[in-house]
Every structure is written in C-alpha cells, then in structure tokens.
GROMACS .gro file of C-alpha atoms in nm:
model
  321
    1UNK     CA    1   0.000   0.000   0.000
    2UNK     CA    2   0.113   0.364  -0.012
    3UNK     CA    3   0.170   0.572   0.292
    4UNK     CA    4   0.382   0.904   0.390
    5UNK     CA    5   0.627   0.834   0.603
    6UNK     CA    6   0.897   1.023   0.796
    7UNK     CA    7   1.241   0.867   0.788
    8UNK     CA    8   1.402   1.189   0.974
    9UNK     CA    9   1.270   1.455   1.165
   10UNK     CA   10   1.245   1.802   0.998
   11UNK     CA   11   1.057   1.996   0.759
   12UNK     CA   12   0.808   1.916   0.526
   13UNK     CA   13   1.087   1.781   0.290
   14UNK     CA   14   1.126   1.468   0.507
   15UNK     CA   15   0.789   1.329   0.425
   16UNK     CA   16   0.775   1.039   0.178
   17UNK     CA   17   0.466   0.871  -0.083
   18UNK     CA   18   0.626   0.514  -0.016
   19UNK     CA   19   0.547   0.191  -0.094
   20UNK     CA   20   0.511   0.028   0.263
   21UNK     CA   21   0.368  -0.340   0.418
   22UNK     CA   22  -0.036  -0.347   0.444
   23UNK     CA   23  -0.117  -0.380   0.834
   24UNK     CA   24  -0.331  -0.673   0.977
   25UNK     CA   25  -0.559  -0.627   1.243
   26UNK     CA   26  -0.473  -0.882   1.555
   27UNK     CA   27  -0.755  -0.931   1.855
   28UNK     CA   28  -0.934  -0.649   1.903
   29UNK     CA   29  -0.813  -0.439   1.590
   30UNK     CA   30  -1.019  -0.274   1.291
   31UNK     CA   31  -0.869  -0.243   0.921
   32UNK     CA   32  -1.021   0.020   0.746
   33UNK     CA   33  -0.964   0.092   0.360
   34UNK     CA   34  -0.913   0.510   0.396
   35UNK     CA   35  -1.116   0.712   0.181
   36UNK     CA   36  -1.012   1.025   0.373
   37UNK     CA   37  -0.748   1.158   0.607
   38UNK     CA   38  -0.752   1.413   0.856
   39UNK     CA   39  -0.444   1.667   0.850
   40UNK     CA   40  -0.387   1.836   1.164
   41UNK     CA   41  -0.117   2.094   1.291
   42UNK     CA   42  -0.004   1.824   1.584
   43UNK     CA   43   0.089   1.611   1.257
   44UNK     CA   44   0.361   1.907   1.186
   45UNK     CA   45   0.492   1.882   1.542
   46UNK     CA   46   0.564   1.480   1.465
   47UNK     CA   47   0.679   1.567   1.159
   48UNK     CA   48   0.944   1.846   1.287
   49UNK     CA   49   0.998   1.640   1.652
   50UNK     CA   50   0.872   1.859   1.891
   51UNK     CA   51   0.656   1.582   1.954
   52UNK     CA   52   0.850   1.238   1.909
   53UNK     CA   53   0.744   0.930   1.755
   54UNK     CA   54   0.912   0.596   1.701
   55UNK     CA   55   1.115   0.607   1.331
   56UNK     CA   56   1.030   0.543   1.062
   57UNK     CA   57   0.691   0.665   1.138
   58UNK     CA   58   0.343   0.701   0.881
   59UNK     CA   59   0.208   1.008   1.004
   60UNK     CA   60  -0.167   1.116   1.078
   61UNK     CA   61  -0.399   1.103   1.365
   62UNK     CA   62  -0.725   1.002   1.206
   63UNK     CA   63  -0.910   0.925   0.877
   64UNK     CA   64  -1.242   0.745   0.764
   65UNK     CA   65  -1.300   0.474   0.509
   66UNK     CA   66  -1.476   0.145   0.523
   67UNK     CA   67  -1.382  -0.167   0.712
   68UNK     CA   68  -1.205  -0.405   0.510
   69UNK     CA   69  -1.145  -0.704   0.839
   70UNK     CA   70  -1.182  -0.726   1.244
   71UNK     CA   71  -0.978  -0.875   1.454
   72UNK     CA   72  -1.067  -1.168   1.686
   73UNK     CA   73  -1.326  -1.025   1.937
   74UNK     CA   74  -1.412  -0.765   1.752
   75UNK     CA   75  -1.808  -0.704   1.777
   76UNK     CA   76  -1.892  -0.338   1.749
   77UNK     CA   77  -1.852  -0.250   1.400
   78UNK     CA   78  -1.810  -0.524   1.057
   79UNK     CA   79  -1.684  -0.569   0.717
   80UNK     CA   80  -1.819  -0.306   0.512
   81UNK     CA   81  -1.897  -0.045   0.766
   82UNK     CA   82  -1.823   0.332   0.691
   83UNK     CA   83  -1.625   0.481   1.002
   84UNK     CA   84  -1.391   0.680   1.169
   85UNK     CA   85  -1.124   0.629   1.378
   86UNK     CA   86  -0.860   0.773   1.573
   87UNK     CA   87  -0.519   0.621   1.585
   88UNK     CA   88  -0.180   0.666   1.462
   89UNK     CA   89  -0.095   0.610   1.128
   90UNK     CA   90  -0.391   0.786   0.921
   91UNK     CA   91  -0.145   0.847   0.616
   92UNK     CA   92  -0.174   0.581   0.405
   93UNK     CA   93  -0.438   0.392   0.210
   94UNK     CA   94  -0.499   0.125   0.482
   95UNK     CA   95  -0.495   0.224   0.900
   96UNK     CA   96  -0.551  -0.046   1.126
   97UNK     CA   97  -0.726   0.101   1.484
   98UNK     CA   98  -0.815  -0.027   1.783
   99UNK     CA   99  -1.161  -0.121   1.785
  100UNK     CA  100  -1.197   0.133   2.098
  101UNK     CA  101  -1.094   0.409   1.895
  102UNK     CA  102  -1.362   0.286   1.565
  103UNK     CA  103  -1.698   0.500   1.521
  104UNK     CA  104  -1.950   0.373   1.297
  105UNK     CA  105  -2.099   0.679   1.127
  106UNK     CA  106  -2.412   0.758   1.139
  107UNK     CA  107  -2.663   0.721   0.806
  108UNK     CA  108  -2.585   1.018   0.604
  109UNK     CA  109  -2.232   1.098   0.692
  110UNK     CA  110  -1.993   1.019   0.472
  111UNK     CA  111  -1.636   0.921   0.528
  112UNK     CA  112  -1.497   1.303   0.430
  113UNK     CA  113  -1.696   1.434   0.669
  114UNK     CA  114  -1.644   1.211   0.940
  115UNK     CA  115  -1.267   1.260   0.865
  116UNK     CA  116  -1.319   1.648   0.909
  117UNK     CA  117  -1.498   1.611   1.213
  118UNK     CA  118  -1.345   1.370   1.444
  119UNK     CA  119  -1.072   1.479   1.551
  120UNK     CA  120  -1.115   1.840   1.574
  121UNK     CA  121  -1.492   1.791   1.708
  122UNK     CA  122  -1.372   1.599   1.980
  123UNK     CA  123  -1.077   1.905   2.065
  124UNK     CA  124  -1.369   2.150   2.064
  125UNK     CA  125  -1.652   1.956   2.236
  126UNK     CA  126  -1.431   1.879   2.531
  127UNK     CA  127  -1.290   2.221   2.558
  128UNK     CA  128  -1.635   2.368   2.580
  129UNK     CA  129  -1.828   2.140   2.782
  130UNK     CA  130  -1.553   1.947   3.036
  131UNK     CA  131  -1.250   2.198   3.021
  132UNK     CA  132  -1.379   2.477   3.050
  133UNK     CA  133  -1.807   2.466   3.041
  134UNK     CA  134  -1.941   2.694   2.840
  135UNK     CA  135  -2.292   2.834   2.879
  136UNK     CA  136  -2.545   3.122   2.914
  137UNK     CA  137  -2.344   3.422   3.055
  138UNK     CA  138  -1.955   3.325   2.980
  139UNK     CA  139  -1.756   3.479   2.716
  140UNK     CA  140  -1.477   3.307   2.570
  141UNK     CA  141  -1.218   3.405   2.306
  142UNK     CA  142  -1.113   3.192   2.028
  143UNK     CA  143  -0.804   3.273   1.855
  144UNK     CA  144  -0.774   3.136   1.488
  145UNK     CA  145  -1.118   3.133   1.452
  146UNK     CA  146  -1.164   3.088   1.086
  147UNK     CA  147  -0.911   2.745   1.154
  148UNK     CA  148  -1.067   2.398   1.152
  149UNK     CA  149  -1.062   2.372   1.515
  150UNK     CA  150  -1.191   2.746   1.533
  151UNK     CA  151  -1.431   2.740   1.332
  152UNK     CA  152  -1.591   2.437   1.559
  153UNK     CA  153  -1.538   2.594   1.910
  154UNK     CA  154  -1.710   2.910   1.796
  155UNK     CA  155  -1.997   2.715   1.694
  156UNK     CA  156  -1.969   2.479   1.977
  157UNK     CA  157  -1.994   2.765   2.202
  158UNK     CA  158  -2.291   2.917   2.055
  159UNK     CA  159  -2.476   2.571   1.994
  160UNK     CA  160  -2.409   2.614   2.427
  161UNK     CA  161  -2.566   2.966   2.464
  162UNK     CA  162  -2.211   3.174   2.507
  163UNK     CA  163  -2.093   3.466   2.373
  164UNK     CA  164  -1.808   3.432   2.139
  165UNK     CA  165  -1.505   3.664   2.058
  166UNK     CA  166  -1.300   3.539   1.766
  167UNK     CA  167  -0.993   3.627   1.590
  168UNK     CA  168  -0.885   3.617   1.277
  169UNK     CA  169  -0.595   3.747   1.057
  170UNK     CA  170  -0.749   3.869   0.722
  171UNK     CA  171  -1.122   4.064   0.581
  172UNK     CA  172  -1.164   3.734   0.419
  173UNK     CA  173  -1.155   3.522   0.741
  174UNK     CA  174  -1.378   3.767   0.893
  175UNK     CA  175  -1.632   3.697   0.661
  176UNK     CA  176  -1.618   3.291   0.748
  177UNK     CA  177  -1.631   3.330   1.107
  178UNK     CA  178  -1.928   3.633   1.108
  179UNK     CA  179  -2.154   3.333   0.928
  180UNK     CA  180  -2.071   3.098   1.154
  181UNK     CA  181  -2.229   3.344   1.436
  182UNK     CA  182  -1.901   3.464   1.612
  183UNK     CA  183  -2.038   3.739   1.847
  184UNK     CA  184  -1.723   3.984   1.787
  185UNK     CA  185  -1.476   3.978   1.533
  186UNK     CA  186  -1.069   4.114   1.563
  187UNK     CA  187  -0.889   4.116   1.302
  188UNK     CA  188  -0.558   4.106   1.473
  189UNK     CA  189  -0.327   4.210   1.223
  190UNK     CA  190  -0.474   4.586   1.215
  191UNK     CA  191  -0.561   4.590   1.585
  192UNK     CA  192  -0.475   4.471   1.941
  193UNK     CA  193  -0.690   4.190   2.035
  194UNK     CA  194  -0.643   4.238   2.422
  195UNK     CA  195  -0.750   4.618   2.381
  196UNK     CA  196  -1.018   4.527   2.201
  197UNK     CA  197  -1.155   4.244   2.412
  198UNK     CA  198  -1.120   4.458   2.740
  199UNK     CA  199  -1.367   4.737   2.539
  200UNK     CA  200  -1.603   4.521   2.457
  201UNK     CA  201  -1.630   4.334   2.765
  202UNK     CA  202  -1.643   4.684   2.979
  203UNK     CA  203  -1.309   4.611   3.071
  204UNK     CA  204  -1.345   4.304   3.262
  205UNK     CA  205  -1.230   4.055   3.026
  206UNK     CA  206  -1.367   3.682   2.883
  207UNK     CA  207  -1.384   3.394   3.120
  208UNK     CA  208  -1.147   3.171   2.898
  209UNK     CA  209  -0.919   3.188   2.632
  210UNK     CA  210  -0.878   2.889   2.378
  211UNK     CA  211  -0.543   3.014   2.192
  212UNK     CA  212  -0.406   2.769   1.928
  213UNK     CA  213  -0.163   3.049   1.785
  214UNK     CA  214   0.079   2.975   2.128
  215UNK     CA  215   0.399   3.249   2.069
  216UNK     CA  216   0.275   3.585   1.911
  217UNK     CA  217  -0.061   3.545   2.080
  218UNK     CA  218  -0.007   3.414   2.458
  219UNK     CA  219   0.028   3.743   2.622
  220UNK     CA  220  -0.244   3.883   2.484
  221UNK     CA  221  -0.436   3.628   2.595
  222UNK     CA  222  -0.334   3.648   2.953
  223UNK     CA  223  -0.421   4.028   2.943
  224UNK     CA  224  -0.776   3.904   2.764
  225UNK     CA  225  -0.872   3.762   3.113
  226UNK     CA  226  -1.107   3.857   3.403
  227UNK     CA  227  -1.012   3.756   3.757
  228UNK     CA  228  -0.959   3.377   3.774
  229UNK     CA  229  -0.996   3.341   3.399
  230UNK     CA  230  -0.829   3.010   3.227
  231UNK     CA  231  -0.606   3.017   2.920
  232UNK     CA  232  -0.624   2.731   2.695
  233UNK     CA  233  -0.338   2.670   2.486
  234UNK     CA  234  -0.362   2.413   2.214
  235UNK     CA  235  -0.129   2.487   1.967
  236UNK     CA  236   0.168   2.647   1.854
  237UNK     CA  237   0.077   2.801   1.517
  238UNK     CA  238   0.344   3.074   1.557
  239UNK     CA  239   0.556   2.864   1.740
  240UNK     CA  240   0.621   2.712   2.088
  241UNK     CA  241   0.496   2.926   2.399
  242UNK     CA  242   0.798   3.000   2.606
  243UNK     CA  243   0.806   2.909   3.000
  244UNK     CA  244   0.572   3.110   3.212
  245UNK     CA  245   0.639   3.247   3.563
  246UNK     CA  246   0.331   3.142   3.834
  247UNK     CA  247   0.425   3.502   3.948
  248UNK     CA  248   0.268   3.635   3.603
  249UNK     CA  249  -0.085   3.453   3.677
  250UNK     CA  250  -0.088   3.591   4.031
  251UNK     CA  251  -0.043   3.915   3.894
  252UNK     CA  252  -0.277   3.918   3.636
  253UNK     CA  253  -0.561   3.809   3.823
  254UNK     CA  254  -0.498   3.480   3.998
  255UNK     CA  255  -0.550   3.317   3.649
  256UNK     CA  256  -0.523   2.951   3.537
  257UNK     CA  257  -0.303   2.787   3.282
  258UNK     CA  258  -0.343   2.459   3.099
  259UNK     CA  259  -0.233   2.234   2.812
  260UNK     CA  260  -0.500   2.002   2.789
  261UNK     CA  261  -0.447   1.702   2.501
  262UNK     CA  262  -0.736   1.493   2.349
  263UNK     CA  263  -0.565   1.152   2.464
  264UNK     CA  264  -0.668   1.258   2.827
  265UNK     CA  265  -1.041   1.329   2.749
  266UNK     CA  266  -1.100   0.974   2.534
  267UNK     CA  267  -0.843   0.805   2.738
  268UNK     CA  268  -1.184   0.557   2.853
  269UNK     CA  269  -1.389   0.431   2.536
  270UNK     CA  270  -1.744   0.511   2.684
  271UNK     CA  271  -1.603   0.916   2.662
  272UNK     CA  272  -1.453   0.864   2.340
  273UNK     CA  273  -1.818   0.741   2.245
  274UNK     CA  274  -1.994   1.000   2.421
  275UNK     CA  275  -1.789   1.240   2.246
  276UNK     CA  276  -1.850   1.100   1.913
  277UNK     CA  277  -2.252   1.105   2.005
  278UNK     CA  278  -2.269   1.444   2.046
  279UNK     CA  279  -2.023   1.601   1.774
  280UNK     CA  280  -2.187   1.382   1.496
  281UNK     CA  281  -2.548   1.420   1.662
  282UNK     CA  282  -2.509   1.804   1.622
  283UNK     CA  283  -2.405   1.741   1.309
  284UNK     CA  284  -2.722   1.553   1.182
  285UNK     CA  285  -2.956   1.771   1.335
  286UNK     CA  286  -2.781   2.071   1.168
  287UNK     CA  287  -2.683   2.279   1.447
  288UNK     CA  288  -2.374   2.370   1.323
  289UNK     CA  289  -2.223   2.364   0.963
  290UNK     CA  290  -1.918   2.162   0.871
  291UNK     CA  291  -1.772   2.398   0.580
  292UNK     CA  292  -1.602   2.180   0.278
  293UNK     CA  293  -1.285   2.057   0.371
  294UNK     CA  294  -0.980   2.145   0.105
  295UNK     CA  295  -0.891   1.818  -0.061
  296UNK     CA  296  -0.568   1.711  -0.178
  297UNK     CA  297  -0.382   1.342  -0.300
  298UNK     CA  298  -0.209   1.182  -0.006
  299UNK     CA  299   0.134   1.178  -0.227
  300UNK     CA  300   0.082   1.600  -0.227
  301UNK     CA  301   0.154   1.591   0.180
  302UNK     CA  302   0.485   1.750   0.181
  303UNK     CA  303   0.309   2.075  -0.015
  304UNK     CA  304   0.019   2.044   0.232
  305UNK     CA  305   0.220   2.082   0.534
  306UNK     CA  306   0.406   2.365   0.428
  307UNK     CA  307   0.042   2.528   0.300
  308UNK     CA  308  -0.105   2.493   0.687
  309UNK     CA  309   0.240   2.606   0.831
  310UNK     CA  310   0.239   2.950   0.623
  311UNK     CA  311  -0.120   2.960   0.764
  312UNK     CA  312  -0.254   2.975   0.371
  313UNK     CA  313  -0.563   2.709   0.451
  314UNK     CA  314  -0.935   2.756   0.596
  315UNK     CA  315  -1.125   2.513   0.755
  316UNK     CA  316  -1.058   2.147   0.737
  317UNK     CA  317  -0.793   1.965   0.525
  318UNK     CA  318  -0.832   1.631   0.415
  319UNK     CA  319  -0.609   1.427   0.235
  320UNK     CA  320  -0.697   1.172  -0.008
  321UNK     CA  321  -0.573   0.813  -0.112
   0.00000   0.00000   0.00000
C-alpha cells in the first residue's frame, strides 16, 4: 500500500509517498480501507519532533473509510462499515485502529466528513463542555477562529448559549467566522486583540481563552482575562509558547493555565463514544455547519504541510488516497 512516512525529523521535505507493508488487524483491531485523512497541525509537530514518535513513522492522527477485516473479538462495527477512527498512522491507504478508537458513522455521513470532524470535534466539544463549560453568561475568546478547530469551538460555544469573541488574521476570514455566528470579530493584524476584548467586555475581560496560535498570541491572551480566567493553549501556530512564571498569573488576576491534550479526554472508550454522540449528533440535526474541507492526494503531503504552516488554509484539510 502507499503511505507518507517520515524517515528523519524536519521539515516538510522529510515526508515520503512510499510503498510500505499493508497492516493486519490482531484481537481487538479494525482495518479500514481510507477514503479520507484528517491533516492536523499536531501532525507538523511529529513531523518536525517537537513531539516524538518511534522512526520510521506514517504520520496522521485520524481518517475514515470502510472496514475491510476485524480482529478476533471484535463485535462493534463489521466488514463493510463506513467509520472513523482515531489512531496513529492515518497516512496511508490502509490504518488499522483499535476497535476502541472505531466510530461507525451515522446514516448520512460520509467518510470526508467524518474525517473532518473527528478529531477536531472531539478538541472542541471537550474544551467547551468538560474543560472549561461553556454556557449562558460566559464569554470566551477563540483565537484562529476561521481554523478547523476554530471554526468548531465558535460554533460549539454558541450551539451552548455563550458569547463568542474570535480572531482572525485577514477581511476574508472575517467573513467565514461572522456566518458561523461569532459574536465579535478582531482582526488582529490591524488591531490589538487584548484592547479590544477589554472594550467590549467593559473592561473586565472573557472567562477563557482557547489560543491555538501559542507564541505571538499568549500574552495577549493572559491580558484578555477577568479575575480567575483560564487560558487554553492548544497549539503552537506561531511557534512554541515560552516558559511562564506562576508570578505572572498571580499578577494578572490569579488566572489559570493549561495544556489540555485529546488523549486525556477519550483516554476511557465510553467518553470517546460519548464524544463521538454528540459532535456527529449536532451534526445531523444541523446545528452547526461543517464547511467543505480542502482536498488534496495523499502523495501531495509534503506541499500540504508547508500550505497549513504559512497559515494559507481555511477550515478542514483532508487528504486523499
């Protein structure tokens, strides 16, 4: 089968459209044909080894595609089923999964979509409702909003009653994130965000930050916040947030730091199912839109990567076998 696969840590020149073994599930294992994989910016930090993997490594975090065999004991989904999964090794034209980490999709959602989703809507869902709980009366900030992850936490938010400040860096990103019902846009390459969210929250500030921009952004962010407010950071768009002094938090309002990871939240099947419930239920029932994900050939990865890392992509990006 083919696959991209990293040899080398570095940039996007070290990924390679191989020719490489096709998996076999053992006990308790799913192998799914791929008709879609996810591309995610954590796929960048295996790629360039902030995050390590074991080498040679076939990159990707999740896909979608029909089940071609189960494993022994395998009872929950069977041959011919359309799901998703999340596991390692989503670049290539067969993934096997553990069955744990298999969702059958529901009637009417095909495998691009649920490759767009499922990742990402699992990020937002559990950074909204168990991270930090959004509702009637909280204000959160999303940096990036026009991204694939933004553009589900500012709908997430909404679909859970909240008012939502967004940021973006261009007119035409505005545009995306004002029809997905963002309460407030900044464009924050003409103004300062922080400035701008302490005006329009009468200078006391949101209740939560979800920052996915990390270096040129984290400050800001921390200045964004009321008293006891919680920054989120899940990503490093700009690069790596450097080491923060406790002292800073104290002084800036007693506020609260994390760096939550999706692994944590799913960590138990019956969440990662719950999860799943929800995202694709809201999905069915139209309360939020899932805007077309950009499609491109698995063997165009290498261009891909250095596409999201110049920050020249909207929305989703799939990539296809």
């Amino acid at each position: 089968m083919k696959a991209v696969r990293i040899h080398a840590y570095g940039g996007y020149e070290v990924l390679k459209y191989e020719e490489v073994e096709k998996p076999e599930p053992k006990a308790g294992e799913v192998l799914i044909k791929n008709k879609a994989c996810g591309l995610n910016f954590i796929d960048t930090y295996h790629r360039s080894g902030l995050y390590k993997l074991p080498l040679p490594a076939i990159l990707g975090r999740e896909g979608a595609g029909v089940v071609e065999k189960v494993g022994e004991g395998v009872d929950k989904v069977k041959v011919g089923d359309v799901v998703a999964f999340f596991s390692p090794g989503g670049y290539a034209e067969y993934t096997v999964s553990a069955s744990a980490k298999v969702y059958k999709l529901p009637e009417g959602v095909d495998p691009e979509s649920g490759a767009a989703l499922l990742l990402q809507g699992l990020t937002a869902y559990f950074f909204v409702s168990a991270l930090y709980p959004l509702g009637p009366g909280k204000i959160a900030l999303v940096h990036a909003g026009a991204g694939g992850l933004g553009q589900l936490l500012v709908q997430f938010g909404k679909i859970l009653g909240a008012t939502i400040i967004t940021t973006v860096g261009s007119k035409e990103k505005e545009e995306i994130v004002k029809k997905l019902g963002a309460d407030h846009v900044i464009n924050y390459s003409e103004k300062d965000f922080a400035k701008e969210v302490r005006e329009l929250t009468a200078g006391k500030g949101v209740d939560v930050v979800y920052d996915s921009v990390g270096k040129n952004t984290w400050e800001g962010s921390l200045n964004s916040l009321r008293t006891f407010g919680t920054l989120v950071l899940c990503g490093n768009a700009s690069g790596p947030v450097p080491p923060i002094d406790p002292l800073l938090l104290s002084e800036k309002g007693s506020l609260f730091v994390t760096r939550p990871t999706l692994n944590h939240f799913i960590s138990e099947e019956k969440a990662y199912i719950q999860g799943c419930d929800h995202i694709f239920g809201w999905l069915t029932q139209g309360k939020f839109k899932l805007s077309p994900p950009t499609k491109f050939p698995l063997s165009e990865a290498p261009h891909v990567h250095k596409l999201l890392e110049n920050r020249e992509t909207t929305g989703k990006v799939l990539l296809i076998p």
